[in-house]
Short mmCIF file of C-alpha atoms in Angstrom, two decimals:
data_model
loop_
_atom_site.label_atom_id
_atom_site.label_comp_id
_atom_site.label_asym_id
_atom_site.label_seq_id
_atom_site.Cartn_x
_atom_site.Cartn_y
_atom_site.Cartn_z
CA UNK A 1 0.00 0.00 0.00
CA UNK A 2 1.54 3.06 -0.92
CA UNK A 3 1.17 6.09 1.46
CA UNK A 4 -0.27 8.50 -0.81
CA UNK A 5 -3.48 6.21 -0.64
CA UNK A 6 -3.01 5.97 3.32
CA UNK A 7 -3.31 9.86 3.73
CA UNK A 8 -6.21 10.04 1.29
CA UNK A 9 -8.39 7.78 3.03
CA UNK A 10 -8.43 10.89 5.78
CA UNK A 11 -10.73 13.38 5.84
CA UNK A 12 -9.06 16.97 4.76
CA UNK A 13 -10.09 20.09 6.32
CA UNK A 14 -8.76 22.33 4.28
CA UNK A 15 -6.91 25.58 4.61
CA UNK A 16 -7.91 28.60 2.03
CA UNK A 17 -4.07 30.47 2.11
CA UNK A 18 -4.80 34.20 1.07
CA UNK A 19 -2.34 35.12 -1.74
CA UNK A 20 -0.43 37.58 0.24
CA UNK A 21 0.72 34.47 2.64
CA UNK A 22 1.74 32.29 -1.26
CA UNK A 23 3.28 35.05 -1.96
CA UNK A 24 5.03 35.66 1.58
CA UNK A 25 6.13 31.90 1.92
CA UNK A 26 7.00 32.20 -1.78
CA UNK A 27 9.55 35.21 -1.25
CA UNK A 28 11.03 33.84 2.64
CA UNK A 29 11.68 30.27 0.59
CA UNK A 30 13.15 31.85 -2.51
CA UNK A 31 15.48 34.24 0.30
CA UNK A 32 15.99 31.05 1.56
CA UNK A 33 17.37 29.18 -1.14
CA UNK A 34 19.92 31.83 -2.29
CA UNK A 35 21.20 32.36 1.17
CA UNK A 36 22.31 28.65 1.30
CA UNK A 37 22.85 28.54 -2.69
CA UNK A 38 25.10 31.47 -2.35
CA UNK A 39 27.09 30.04 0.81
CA UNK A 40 27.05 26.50 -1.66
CA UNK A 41 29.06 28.45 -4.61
CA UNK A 42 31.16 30.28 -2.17
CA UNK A 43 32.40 26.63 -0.63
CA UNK A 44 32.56 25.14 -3.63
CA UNK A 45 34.77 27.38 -5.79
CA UNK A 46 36.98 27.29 -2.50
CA UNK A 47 37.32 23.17 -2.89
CA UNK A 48 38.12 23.79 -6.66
CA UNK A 49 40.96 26.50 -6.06
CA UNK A 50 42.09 23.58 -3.13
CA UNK A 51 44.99 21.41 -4.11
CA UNK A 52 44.80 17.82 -3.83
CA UNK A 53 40.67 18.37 -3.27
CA UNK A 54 38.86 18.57 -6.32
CA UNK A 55 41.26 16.01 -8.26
CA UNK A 56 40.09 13.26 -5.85
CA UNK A 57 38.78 11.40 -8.53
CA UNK A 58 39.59 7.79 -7.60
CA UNK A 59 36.01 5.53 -6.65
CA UNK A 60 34.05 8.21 -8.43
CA UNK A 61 30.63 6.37 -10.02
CA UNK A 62 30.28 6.68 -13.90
CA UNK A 63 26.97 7.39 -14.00
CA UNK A 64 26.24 10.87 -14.44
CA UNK A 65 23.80 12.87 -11.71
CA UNK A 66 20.15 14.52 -12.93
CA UNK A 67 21.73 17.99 -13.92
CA UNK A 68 21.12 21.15 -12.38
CA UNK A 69 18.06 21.64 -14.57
CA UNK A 70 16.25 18.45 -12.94
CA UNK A 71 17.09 19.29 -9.42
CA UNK A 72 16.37 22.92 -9.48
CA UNK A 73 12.85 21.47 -10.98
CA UNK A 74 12.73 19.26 -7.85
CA UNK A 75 13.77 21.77 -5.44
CA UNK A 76 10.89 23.96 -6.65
CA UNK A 77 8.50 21.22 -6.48
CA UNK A 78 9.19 20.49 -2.65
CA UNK A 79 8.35 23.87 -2.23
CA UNK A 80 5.26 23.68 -4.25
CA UNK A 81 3.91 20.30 -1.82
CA UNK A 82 5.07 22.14 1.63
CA UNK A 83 2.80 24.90 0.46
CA UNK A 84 0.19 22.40 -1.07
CA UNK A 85 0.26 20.41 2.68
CA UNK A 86 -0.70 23.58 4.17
CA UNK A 87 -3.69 24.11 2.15
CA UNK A 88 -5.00 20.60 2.57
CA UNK A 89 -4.87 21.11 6.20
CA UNK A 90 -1.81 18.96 7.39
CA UNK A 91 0.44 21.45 9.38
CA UNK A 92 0.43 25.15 9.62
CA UNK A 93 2.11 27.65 7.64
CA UNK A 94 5.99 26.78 8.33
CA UNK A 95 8.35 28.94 10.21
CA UNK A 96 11.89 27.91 9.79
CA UNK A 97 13.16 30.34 12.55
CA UNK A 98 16.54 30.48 10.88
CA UNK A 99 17.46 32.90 13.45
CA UNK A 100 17.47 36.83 13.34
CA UNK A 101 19.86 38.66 10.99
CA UNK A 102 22.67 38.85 13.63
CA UNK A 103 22.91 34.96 14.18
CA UNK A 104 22.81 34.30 10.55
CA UNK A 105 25.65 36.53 9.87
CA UNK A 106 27.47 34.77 12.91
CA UNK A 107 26.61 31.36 11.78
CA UNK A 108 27.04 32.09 7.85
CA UNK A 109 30.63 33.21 9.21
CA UNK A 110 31.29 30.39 11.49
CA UNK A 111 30.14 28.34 8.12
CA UNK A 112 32.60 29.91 5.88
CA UNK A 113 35.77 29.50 8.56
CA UNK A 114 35.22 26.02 8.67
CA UNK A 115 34.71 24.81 4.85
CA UNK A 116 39.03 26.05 4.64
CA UNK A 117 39.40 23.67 7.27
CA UNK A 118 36.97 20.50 6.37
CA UNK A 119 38.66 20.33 2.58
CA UNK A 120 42.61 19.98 4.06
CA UNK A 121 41.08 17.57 6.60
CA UNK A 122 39.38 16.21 3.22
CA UNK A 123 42.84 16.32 1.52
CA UNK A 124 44.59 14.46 3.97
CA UNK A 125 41.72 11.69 4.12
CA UNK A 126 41.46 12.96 7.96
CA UNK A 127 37.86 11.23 8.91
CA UNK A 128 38.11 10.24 12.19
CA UNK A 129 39.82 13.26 13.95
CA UNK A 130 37.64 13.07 16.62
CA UNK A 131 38.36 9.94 17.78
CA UNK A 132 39.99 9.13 20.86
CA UNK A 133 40.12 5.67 23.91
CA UNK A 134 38.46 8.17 26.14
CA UNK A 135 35.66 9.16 24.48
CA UNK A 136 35.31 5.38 22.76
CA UNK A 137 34.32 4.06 26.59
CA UNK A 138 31.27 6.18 26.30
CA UNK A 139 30.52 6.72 22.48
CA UNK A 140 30.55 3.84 20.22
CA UNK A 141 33.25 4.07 17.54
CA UNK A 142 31.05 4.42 14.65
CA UNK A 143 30.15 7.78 15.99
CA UNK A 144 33.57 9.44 16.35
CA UNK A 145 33.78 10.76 13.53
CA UNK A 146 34.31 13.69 11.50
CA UNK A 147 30.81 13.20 9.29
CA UNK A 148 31.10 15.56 6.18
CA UNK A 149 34.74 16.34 7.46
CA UNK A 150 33.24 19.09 9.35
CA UNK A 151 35.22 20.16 12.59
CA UNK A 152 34.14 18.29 16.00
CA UNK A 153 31.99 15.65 14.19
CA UNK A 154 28.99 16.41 16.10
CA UNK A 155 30.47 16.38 19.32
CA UNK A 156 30.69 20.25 20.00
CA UNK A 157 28.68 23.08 20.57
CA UNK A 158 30.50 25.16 17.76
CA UNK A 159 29.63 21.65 15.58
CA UNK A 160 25.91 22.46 16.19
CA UNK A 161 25.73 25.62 15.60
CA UNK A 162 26.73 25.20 11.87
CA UNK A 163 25.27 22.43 11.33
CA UNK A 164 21.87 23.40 10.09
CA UNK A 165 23.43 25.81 7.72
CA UNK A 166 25.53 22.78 6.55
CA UNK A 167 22.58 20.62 5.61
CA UNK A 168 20.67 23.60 4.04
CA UNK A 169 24.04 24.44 2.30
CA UNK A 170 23.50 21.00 0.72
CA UNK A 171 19.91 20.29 0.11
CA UNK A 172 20.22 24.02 -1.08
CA UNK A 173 17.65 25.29 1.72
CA UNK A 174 15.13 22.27 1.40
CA UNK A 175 15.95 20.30 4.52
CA UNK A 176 12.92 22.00 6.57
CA UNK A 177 10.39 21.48 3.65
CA UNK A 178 11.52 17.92 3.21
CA UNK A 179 11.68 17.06 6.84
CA UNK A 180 7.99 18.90 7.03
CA UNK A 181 6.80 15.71 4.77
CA UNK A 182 7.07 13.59 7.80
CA UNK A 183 3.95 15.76 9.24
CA UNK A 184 1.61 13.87 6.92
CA UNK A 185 1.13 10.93 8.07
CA UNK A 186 1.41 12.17 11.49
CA UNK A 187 -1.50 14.38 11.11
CA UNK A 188 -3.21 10.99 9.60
CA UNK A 189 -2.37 9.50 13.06
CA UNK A 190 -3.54 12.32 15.13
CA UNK A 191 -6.92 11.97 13.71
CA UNK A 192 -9.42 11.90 16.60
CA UNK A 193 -6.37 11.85 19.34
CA UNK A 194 -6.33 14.23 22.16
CA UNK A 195 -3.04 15.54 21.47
CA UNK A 196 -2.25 15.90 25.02
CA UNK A 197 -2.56 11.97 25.97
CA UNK A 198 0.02 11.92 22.96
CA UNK A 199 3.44 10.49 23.44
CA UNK A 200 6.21 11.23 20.64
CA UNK A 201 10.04 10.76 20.65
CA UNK A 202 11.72 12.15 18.10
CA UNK A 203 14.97 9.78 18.09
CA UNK A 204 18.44 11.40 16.70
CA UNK A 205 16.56 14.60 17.13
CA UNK A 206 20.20 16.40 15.84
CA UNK A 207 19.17 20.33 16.89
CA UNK A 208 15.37 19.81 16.85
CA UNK A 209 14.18 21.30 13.45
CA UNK A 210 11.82 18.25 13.44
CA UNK A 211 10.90 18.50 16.91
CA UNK A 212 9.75 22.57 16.78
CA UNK A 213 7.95 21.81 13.24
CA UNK A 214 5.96 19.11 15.80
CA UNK A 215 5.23 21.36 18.19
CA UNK A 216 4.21 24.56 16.10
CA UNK A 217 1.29 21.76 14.63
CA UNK A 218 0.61 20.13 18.01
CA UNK A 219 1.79 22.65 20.65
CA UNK A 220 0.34 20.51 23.81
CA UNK A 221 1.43 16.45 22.32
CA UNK A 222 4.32 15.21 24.71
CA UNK A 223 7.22 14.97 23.28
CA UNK A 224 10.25 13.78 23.89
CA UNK A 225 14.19 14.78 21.95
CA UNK A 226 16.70 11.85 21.96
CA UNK A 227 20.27 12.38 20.69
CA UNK A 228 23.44 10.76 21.65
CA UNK A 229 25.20 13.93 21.02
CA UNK A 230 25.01 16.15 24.57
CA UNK A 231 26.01 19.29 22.30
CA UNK A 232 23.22 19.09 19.78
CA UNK A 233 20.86 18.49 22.34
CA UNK A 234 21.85 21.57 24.27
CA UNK A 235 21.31 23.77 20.36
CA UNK A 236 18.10 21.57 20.39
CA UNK A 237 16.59 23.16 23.73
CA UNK A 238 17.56 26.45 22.65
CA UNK A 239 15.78 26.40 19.50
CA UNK A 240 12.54 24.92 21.34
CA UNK A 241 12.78 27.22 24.38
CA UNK A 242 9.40 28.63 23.52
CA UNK A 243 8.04 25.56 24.19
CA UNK A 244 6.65 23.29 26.84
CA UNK A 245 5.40 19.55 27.61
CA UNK A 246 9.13 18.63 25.91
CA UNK A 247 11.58 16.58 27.25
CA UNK A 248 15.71 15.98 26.70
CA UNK A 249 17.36 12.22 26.54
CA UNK A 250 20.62 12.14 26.04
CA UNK A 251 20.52 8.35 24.51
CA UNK A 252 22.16 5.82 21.86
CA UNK A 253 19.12 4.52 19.63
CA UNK A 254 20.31 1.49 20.47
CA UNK A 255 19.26 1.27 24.04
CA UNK A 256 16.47 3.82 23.80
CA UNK A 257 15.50 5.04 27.45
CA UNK A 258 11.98 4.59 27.19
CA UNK A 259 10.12 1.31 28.66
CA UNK A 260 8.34 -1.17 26.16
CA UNK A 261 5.21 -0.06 24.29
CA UNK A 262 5.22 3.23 26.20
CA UNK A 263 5.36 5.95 23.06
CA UNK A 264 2.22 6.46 20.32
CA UNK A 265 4.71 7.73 17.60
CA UNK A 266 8.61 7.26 17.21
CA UNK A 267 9.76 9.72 14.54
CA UNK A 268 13.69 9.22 13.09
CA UNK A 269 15.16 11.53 10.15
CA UNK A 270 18.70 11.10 8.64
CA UNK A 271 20.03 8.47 11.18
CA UNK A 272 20.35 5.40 9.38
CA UNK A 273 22.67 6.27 6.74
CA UNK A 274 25.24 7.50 9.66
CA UNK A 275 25.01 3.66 11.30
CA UNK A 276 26.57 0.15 10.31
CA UNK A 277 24.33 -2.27 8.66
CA UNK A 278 24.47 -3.86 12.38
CA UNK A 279 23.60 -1.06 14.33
CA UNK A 280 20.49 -0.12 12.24
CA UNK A 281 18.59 -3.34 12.53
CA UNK A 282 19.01 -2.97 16.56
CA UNK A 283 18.24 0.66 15.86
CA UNK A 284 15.21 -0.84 14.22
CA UNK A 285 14.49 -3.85 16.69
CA UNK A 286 14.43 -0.95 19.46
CA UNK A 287 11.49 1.48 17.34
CA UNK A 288 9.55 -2.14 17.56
CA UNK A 289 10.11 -2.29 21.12
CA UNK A 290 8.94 1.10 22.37
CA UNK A 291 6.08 2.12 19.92
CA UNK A 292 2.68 0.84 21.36
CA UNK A 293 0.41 -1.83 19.38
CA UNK A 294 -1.26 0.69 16.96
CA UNK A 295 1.52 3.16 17.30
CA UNK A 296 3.52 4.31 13.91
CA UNK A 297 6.95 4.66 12.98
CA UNK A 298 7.74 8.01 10.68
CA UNK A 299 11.26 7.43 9.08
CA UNK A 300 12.70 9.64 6.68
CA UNK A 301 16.63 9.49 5.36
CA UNK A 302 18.58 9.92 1.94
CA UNK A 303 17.48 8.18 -1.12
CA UNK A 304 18.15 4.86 -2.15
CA UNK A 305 19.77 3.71 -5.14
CA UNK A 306 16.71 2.85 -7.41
CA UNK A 307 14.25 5.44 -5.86
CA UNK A 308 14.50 8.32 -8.35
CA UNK A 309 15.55 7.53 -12.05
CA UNK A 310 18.26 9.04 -13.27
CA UNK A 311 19.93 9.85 -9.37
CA UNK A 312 22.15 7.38 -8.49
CA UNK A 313 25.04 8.72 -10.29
CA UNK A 314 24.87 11.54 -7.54
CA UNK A 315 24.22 9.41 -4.33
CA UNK A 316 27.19 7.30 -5.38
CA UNK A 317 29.04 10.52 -5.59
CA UNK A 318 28.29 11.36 -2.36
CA UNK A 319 30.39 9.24 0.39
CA UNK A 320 33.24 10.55 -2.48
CA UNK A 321 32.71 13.67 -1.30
CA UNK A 322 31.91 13.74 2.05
CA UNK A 323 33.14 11.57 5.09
CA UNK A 324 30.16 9.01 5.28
CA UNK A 325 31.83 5.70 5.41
CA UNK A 326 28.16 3.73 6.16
CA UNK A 327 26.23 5.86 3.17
CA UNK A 328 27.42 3.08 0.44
CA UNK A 329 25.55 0.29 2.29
CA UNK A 330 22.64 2.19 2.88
CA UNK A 331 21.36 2.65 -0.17
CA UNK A 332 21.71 -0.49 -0.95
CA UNK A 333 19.30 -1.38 2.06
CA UNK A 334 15.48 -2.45 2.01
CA UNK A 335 13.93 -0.70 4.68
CA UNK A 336 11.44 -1.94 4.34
CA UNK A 337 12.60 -5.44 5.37
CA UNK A 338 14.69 -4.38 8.30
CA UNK A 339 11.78 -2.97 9.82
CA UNK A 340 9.45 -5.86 9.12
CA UNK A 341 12.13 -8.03 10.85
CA UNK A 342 11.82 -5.91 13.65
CA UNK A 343 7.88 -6.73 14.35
CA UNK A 344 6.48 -3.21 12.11
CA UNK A 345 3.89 -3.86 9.14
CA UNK A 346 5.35 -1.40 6.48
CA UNK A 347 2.49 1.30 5.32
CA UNK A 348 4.15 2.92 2.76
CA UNK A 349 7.47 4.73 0.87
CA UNK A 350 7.64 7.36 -1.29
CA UNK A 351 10.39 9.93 -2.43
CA UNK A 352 10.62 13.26 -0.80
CA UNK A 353 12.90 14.91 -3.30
CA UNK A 354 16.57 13.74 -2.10
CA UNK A 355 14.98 12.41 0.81
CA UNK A 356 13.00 9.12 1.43
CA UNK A 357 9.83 8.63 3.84
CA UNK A 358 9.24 5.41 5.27
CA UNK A 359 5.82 4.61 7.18
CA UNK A 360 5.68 1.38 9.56
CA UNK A 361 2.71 0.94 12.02
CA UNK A 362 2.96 -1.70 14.83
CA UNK A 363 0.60 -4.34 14.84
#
């Protein structure tokens, strides 16, 4: 069953947008995208002028990517469905709360002093600079690391600070409208729920862009932020400081603190890809354990080889060019199938532009 036929079977109460707020969200999404388009050139014409960066060539795929025509097309259709969601009713009109013009310019800075630093880790082949015995007695290994060769991994404060303006640098401002996706089937869930008998973890919360989106649609549901990285977590509670009825775990999603079908809804965006093969099915066995019979699993990560024709020239491309040493296996993976092994009846998968949304419900 496909999901677009799960979250039509829903009534819609739908939401008649005026077209001063199309045209508002138009023009804060279109600032949006050339901020982080802009900061995108700027990095990458620094990586070309880099020696020994952009003539690492070796294990680079042969298919070609979908052009820059095709993915500005797909950018500009994400846009088109986050505004399309809020007219059928699914979330509210989004507010990114990127920060005010002072933080930007701090974190746009911060950005730019660490892309210099990322490509001669890069050129050295410098992944795991983080790593140390100490911090390997309370972190597994897999996790020391310096993902995207960015400085601290995301073990530091200064780590999170950047690190939403390195994902929007990459999805080229799209990361809030594609994570915003996963709000449709939970507003299929919350159908007839009293939102405050609600329990919701959102696990590898990262800074909690997912977490305020759920809360600015269902201000009084209890939720719950999980992250195994103390830093993000602390970026996470500043960014939903406005907000009450939520709760911190510093946890591994392996060993999630929560007791046995205790939580309605487990969400999980962009872990899996960041995990051995190993380490996702327990990731996944643990999801199983938690949710409550009835409750639903909302999973969204990169795409998979096969999802998108014409792609998967550029998600081979992309463990060349960034430290992800687990990305190559996991789009390889059926998702579906590790969380069916787990105990969770898949509901549905679709493409999310470079993201993928999986829905599992628990029997």
């Amino acid at each position: 069953m496909v999901l677009e036929n799960i979250t039509a079977r829903a009534h819609i109460t739908r939401t008649m947008l005026t077209p001063f707020e199309k045209l508002a969200y138009t023009a804060r999404q279109g600032a949006r995208v050339a901020w982080y388009m802009g900061h995108g050139l700027a990095a990458g014409q620094f990586r070309k002028t880099k020696p020994g960066v952009s003539d690492v060539t070796r294990d680079r795929p042969r298919q070609k990517g979908p052009g820059m025509e095709r993915l500005l097309g797909g950018l500009a259709g994400t846009f088109q469905r986050d505004l399309d969601n809020v007219a059928a009713g699914y979330y509210p009109l989004p507010r990114d709360a990127d920060g005010s013009p002072g933080r930007l310019l701090k974190t746009s800075r911060a950005f730019l002093a660490d892309v210099p630093v990322a490509a001669e880790r890069k050129a050295k082949g410098e992944g795991t600079e983080v790593y140390s015995p100490d911090m390997a007695d309370e972190l597994p290994a897999y996790f020391l690391q310096n993902f995207h060769y960015q400085t601290g991994g995301y073990l530091t404060e200064d780590s999170a600070e950047i690190y939403d303006m390195q994902t929007e640098v990459l999805f080229s401002g799209s990361t809030n409208a594609m994570r915003r996706e996963c709000l449709v089937p939970l507003w299929q869930f919350m159908r007839g729920r009293d939102q405050r008998q609600t329990r919701i973890a959102d696990i590898a919360c990262g800074t909690g862009r997912f977490g305020r989106f759920i809360k600015q649609a269902y201000p009084r549901i209890d939720l719950t932020l999980s992250d195994l990285s103390g830093a993000y977590l602390t970026e996470a509670k500043r960014h939903l400081k406005d907000y009450s009825s939520v709760s911190y775990e510093v946890a591994n999603a392996e060993k999630l603190p929560f007791a046995d079908a205790s939580l309605d809804v487990v969400t999980c965006i962009y872990l899996f890809h960041e995990v051995p093969p190993k380490v996702r099915r327990i990731i996944a066995g643990e999801f199983a354990r938690v949710l409550k019979p009835g409750g639903r699993l909302i999973f969204m990560d990169s795409l998979q080889q096969g999802d998108v024709e014409g792609y998967d020239g550029m998600l081979q491309s992309f463990p060349v060019d960034f430290h992800e040493p687990y990305y190559g296996s996991y789009i390889k993976e059926d998702l579906a199938d590790i969380f069916s092994e787990a105990g969770l009846v898949h509901a549905g998968s679709r493409p999310v532009f470079l993201s993928k949304l999986v829905i599992c419900d628990k029997p």
